[in-house]
PDB file of C-alpha atoms in Angstrom:
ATOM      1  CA  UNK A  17      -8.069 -35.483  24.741  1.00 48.00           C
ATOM      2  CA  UNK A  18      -5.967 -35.747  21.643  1.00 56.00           C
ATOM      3  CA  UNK A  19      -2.295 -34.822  21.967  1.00 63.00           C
ATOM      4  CA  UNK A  20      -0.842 -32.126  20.134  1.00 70.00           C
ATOM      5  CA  UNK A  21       1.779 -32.899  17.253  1.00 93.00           C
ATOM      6  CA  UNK A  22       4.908 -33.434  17.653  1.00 97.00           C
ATOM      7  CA  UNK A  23       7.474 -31.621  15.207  1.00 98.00           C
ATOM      8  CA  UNK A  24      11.393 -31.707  15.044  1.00 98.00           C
ATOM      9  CA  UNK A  25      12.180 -28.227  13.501  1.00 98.00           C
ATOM     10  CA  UNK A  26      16.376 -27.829  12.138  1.00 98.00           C
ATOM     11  CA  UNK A  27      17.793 -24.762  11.858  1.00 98.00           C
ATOM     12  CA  UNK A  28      21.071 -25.170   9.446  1.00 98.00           C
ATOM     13  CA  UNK A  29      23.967 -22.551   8.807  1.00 97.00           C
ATOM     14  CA  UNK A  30      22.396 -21.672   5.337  1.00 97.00           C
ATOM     15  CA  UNK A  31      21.012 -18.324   4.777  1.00 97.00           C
ATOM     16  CA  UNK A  32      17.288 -18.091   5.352  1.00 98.00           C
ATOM     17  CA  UNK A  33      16.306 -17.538   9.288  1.00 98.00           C
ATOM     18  CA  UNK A  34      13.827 -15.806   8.782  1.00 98.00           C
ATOM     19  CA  UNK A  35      11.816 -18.889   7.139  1.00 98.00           C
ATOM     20  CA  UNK A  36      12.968 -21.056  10.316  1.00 98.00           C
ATOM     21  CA  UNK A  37      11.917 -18.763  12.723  1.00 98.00           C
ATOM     22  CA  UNK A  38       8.202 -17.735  11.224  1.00 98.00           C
ATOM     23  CA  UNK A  39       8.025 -21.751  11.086  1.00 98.00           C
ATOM     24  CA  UNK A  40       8.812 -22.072  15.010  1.00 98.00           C
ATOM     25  CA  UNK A  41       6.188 -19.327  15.733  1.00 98.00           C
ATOM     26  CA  UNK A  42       3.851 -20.632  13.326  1.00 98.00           C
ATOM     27  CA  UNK A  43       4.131 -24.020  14.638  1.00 98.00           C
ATOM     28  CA  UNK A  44       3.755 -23.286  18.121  1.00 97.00           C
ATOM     29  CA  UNK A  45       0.768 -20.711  17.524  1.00 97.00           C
ATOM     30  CA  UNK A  46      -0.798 -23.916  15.680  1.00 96.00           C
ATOM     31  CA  UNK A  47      -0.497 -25.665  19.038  1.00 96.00           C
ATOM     32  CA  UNK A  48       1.894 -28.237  18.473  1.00 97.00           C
ATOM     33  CA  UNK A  49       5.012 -29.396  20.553  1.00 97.00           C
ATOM     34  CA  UNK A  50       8.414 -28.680  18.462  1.00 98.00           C
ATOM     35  CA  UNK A  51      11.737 -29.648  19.090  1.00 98.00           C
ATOM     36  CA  UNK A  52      14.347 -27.453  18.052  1.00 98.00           C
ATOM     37  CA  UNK A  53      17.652 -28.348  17.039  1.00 98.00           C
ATOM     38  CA  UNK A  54      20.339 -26.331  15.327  1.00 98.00           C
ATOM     39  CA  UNK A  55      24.100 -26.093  14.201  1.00 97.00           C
ATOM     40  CA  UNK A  56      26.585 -23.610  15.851  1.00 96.00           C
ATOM     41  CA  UNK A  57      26.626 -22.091  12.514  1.00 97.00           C
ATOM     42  CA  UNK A  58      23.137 -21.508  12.343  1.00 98.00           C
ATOM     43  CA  UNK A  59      23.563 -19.218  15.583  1.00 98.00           C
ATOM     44  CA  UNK A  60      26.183 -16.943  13.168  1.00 98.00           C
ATOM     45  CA  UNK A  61      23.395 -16.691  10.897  1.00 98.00           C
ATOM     46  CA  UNK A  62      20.859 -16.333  13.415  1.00 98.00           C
ATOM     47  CA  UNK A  63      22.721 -13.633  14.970  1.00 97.00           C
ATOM     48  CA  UNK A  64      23.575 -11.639  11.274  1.00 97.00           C
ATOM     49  CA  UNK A  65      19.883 -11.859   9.831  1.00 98.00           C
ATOM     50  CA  UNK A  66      17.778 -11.523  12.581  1.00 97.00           C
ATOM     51  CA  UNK A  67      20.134  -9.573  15.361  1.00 97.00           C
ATOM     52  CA  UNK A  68      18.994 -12.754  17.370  1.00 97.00           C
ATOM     53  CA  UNK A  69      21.770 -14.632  19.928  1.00 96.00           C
ATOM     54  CA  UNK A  70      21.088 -18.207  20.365  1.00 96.00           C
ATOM     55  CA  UNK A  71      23.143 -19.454  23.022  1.00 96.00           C
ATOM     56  CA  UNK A  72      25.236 -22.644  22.692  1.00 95.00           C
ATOM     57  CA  UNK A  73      23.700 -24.238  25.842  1.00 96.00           C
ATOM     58  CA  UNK A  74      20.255 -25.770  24.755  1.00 97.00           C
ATOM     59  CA  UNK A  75      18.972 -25.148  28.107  1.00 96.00           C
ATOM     60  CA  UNK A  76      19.497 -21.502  27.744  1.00 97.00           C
ATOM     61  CA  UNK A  77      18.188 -21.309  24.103  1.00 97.00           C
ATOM     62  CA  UNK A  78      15.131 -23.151  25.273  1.00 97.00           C
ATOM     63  CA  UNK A  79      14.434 -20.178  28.053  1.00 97.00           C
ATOM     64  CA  UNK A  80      15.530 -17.429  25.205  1.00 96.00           C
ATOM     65  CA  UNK A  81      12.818 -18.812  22.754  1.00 97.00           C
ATOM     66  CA  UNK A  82       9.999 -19.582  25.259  1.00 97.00           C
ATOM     67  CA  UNK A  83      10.093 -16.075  26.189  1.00 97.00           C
ATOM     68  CA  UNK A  84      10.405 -14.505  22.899  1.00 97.00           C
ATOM     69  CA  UNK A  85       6.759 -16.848  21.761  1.00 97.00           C
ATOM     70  CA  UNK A  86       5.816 -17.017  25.123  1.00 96.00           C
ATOM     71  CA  UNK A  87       1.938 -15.855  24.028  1.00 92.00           C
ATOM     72  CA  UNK A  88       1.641 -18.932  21.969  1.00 96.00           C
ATOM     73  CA  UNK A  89       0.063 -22.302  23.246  1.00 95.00           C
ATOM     74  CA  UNK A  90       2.339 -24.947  21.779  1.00 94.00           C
ATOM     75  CA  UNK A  91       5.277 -26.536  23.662  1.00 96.00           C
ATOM     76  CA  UNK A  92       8.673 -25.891  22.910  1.00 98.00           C
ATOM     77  CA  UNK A  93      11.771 -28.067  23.560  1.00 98.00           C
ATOM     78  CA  UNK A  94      15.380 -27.455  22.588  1.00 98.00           C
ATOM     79  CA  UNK A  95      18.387 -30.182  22.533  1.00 98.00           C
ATOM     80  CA  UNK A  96      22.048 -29.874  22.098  1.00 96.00           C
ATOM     81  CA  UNK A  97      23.784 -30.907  19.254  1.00 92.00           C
ATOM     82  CA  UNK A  98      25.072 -33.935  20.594  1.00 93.00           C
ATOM     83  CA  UNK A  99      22.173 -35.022  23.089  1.00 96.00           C
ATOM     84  CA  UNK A 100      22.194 -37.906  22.061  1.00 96.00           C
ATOM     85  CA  UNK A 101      19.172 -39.184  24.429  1.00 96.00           C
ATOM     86  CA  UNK A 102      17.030 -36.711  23.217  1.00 97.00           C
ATOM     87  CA  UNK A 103      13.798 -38.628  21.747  1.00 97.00           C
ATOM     88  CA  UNK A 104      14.428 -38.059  18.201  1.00 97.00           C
ATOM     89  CA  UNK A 105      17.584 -40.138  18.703  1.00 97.00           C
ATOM     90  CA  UNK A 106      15.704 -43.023  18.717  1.00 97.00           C
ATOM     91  CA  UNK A 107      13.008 -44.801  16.404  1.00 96.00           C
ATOM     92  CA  UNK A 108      11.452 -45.570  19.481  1.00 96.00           C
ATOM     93  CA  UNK A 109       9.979 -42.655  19.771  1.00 94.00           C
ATOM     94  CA  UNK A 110      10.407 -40.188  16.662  1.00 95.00           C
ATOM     95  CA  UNK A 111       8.353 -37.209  15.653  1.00 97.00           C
ATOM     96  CA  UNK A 112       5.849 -36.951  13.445  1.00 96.00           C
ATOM     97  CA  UNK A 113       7.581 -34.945  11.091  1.00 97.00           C
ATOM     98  CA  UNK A 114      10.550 -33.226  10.317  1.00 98.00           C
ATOM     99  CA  UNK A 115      11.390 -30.303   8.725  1.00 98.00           C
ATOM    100  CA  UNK A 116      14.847 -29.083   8.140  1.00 98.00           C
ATOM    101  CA  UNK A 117      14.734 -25.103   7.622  1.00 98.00           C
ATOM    102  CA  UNK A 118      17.224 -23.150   6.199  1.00 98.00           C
ATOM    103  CA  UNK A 119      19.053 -26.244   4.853  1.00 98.00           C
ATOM    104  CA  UNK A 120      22.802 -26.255   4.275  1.00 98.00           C
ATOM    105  CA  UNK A 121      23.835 -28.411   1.203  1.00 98.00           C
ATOM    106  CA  UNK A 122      26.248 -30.051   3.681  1.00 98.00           C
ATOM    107  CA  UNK A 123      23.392 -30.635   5.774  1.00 98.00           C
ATOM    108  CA  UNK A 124      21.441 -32.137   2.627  1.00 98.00           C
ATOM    109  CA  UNK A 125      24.534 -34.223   1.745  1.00 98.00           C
ATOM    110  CA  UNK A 126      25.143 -35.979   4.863  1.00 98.00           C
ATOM    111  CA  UNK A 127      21.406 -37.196   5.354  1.00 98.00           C
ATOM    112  CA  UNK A 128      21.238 -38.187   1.383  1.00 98.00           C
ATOM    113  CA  UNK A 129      24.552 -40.331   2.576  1.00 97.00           C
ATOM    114  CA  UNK A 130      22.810 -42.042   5.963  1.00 96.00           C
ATOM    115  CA  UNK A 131      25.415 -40.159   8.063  1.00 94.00           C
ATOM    116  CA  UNK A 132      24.679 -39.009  11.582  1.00 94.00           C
ATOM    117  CA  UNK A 133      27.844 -37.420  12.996  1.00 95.00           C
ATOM    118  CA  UNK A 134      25.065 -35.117  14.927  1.00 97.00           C
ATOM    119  CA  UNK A 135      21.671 -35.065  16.015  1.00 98.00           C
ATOM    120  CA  UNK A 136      20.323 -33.199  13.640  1.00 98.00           C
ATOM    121  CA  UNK A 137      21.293 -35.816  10.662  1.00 98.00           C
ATOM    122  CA  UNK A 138      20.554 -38.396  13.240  1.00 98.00           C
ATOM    123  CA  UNK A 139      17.028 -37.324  13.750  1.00 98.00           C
ATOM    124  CA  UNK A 140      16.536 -36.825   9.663  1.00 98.00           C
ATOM    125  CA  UNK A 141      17.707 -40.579   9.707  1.00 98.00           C
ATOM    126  CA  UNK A 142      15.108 -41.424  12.248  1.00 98.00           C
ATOM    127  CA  UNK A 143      12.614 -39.689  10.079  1.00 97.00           C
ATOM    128  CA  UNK A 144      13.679 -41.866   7.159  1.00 98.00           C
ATOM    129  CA  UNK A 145      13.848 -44.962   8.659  1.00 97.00           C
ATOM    130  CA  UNK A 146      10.298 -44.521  10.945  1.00 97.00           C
ATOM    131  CA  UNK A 147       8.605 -43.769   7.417  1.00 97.00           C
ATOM    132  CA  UNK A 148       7.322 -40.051   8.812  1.00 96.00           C
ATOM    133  CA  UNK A 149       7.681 -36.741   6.384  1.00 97.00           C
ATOM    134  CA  UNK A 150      11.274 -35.072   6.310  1.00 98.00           C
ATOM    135  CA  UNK A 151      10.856 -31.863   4.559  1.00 98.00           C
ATOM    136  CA  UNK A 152      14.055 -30.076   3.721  1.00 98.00           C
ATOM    137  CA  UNK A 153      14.336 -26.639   2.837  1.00 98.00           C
ATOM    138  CA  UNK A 154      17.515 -25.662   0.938  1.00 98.00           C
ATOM    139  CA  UNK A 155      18.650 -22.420   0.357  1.00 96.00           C
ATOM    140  CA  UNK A 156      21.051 -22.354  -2.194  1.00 96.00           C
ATOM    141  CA  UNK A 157      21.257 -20.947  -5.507  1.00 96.00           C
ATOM    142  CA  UNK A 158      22.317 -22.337  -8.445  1.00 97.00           C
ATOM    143  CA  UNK A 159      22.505 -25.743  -7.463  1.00 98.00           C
ATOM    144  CA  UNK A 160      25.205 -28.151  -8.723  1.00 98.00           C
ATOM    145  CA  UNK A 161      24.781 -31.514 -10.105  1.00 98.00           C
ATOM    146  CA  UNK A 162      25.745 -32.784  -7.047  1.00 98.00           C
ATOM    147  CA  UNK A 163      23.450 -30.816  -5.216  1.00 98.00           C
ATOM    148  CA  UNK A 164      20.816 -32.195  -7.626  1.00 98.00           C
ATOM    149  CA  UNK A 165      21.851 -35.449  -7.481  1.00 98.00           C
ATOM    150  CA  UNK A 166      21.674 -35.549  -3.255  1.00 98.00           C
ATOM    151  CA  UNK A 167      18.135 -34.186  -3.840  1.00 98.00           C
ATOM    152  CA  UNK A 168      17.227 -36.947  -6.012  1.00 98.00           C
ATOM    153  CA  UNK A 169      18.191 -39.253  -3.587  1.00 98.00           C
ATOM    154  CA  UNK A 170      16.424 -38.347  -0.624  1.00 98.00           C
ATOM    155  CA  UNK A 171      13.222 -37.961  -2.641  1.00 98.00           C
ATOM    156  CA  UNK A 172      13.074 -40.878  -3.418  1.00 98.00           C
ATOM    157  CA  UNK A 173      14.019 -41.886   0.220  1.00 98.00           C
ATOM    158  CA  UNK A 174      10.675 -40.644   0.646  1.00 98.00           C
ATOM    159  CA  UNK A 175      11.689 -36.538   1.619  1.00 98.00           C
ATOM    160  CA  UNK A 176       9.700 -33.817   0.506  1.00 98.00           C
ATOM    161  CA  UNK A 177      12.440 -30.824  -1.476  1.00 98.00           C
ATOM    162  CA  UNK A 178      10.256 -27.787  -0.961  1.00 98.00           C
ATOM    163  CA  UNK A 179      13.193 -25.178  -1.518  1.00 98.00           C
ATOM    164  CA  UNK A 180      12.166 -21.781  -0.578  1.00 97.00           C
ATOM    165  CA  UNK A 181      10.645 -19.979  -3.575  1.00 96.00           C
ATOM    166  CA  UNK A 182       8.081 -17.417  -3.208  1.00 95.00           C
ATOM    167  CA  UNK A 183       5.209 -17.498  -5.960  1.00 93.00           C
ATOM    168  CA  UNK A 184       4.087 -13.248  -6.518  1.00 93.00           C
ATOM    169  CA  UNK A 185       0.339 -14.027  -7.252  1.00 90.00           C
ATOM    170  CA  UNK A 186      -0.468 -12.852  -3.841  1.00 89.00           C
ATOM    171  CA  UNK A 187       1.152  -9.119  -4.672  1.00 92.00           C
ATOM    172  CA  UNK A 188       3.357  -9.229  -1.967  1.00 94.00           C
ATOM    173  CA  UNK A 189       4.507  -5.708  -0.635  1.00 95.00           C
ATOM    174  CA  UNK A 190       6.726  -6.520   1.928  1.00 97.00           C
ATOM    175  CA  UNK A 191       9.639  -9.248   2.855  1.00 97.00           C
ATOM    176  CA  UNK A 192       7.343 -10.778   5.591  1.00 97.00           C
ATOM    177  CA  UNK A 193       4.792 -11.438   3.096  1.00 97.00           C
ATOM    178  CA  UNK A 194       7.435 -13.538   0.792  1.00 97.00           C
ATOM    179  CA  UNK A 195       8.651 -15.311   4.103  1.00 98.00           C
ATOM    180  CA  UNK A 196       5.073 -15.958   4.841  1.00 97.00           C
ATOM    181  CA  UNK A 197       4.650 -17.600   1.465  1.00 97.00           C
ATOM    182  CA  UNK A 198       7.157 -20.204   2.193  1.00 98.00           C
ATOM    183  CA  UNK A 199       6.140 -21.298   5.680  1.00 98.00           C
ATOM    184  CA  UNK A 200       2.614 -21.537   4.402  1.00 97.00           C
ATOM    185  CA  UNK A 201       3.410 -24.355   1.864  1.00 97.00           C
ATOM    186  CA  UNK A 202       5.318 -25.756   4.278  1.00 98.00           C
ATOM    187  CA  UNK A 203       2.936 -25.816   7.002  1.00 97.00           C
ATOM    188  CA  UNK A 204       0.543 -27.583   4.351  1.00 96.00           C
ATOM    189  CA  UNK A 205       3.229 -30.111   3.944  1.00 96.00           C
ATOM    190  CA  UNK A 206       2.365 -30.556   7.569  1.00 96.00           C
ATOM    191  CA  UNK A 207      -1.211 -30.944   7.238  1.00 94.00           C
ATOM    192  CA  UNK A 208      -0.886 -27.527  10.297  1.00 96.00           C
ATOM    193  CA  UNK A 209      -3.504 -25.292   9.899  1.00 94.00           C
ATOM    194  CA  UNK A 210      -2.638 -21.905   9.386  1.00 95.00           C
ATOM    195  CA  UNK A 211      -3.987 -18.216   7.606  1.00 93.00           C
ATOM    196  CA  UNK A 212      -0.630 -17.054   6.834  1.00 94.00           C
ATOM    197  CA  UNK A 213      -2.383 -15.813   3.037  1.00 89.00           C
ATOM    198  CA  UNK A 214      -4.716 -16.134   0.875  1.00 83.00           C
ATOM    199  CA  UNK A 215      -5.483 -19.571  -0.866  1.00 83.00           C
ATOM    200  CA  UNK A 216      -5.315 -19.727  -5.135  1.00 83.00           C
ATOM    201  CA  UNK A 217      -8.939 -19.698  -5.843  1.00 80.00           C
ATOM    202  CA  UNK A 218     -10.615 -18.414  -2.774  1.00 70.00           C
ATOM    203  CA  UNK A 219     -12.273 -14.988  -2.732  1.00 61.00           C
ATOM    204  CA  UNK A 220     -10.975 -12.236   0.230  1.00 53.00           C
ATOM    205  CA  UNK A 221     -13.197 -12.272   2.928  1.00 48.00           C
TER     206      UNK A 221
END
């Protein structure tokens, strides 16, 4: 019986929630097993884009999630910002990808840098180090040259800089179908199947 994937999925304080949390429910409709981190200032943004309250305690975030995706067939596992025996501590037994989603430039900064004063850079370290695919998502705009510079860096640490830019070939006509444009080339990224729109090329069914 093969075992379903295992992703670590960051939320960061930068604007762009909705992105992270189509991901989660994308991810866990594909089946797979995410762990969820996040920053306390991702909860303010949580809370002022998508009216949503994620609780500091990772035990009660895990039981607010699993009920809002409860319908979907992947696992779900949340850890505290400073759990630091939760598996993606360790390159003994890291993910098989990462994604980072919204990213905060101080996120970005800190993993260009090696630092892991939390999990969350901790785990993109792991990542790094274990040779899997860290995908970052940064929502910023413009960027600086040191913003650029940090990018740079990390891909050619091996990241993937997919920053969240919605292509209009599709004729979008509402905000969900931008949002869905994102996840979708992120979930490909992923190699996670997914019919979030329709592929360049391929006639509507």
């Amino acid at each position: 019986m093969k075992m379903p994937r295992t992703i670590c999925l960051a939320f960061t304080g930068a604007s762009g929630m909705p992105y992270g949390l189509r991901l989660l429910e994308s991810l866990l409709a594909a089946g797979c097993r995410v762990q969820l981190l996040y920053s306390q200032v991702a909860q303010v943004v949580a809370r002022q884009e998508m009216a949503l309250e994620l609780p500091s305690r990772a035990s009660e975030a895990q039981a607010v999630l699993r009920e809002r995706y409860a319908a979907l067939p992947g696992e779900l596992v949340v850890y505290g910002r400073e759990e630091w025996f939760a598996p993606v501590a360790s390159g003994s037994n890291p993910p098989e990808a990462m994604v980072v989603c919204p990213c905060t430039m101080g996120t970005l900064a800190s993993i260009a840098q090696g630092l892991a004063s939390n999990l969350i850079e901790r785990a993109a370290d792991v990542v790094i180090k274990e040779g899997r695919k860290l995908i970052l998502v940064p929502r910023e705009t413009p960027f600086s040259a040191i913003h650029l510079e940090n990018m740079l860096r990390l891909a050619r640490a091996g990241a993937v800089i997919l920053p969240p830019n919605p292509g209009f070939y599709h004729h979008p006509v509402k905000v969900e179908d931008l949002v869905d444009f994102v996840v979708a080339r992120i979930l490909d990224q992923l190699a996670v199947p997914h019919a979030l729109m329709q592929r360049w090329g391929r006639e509507a069914e």
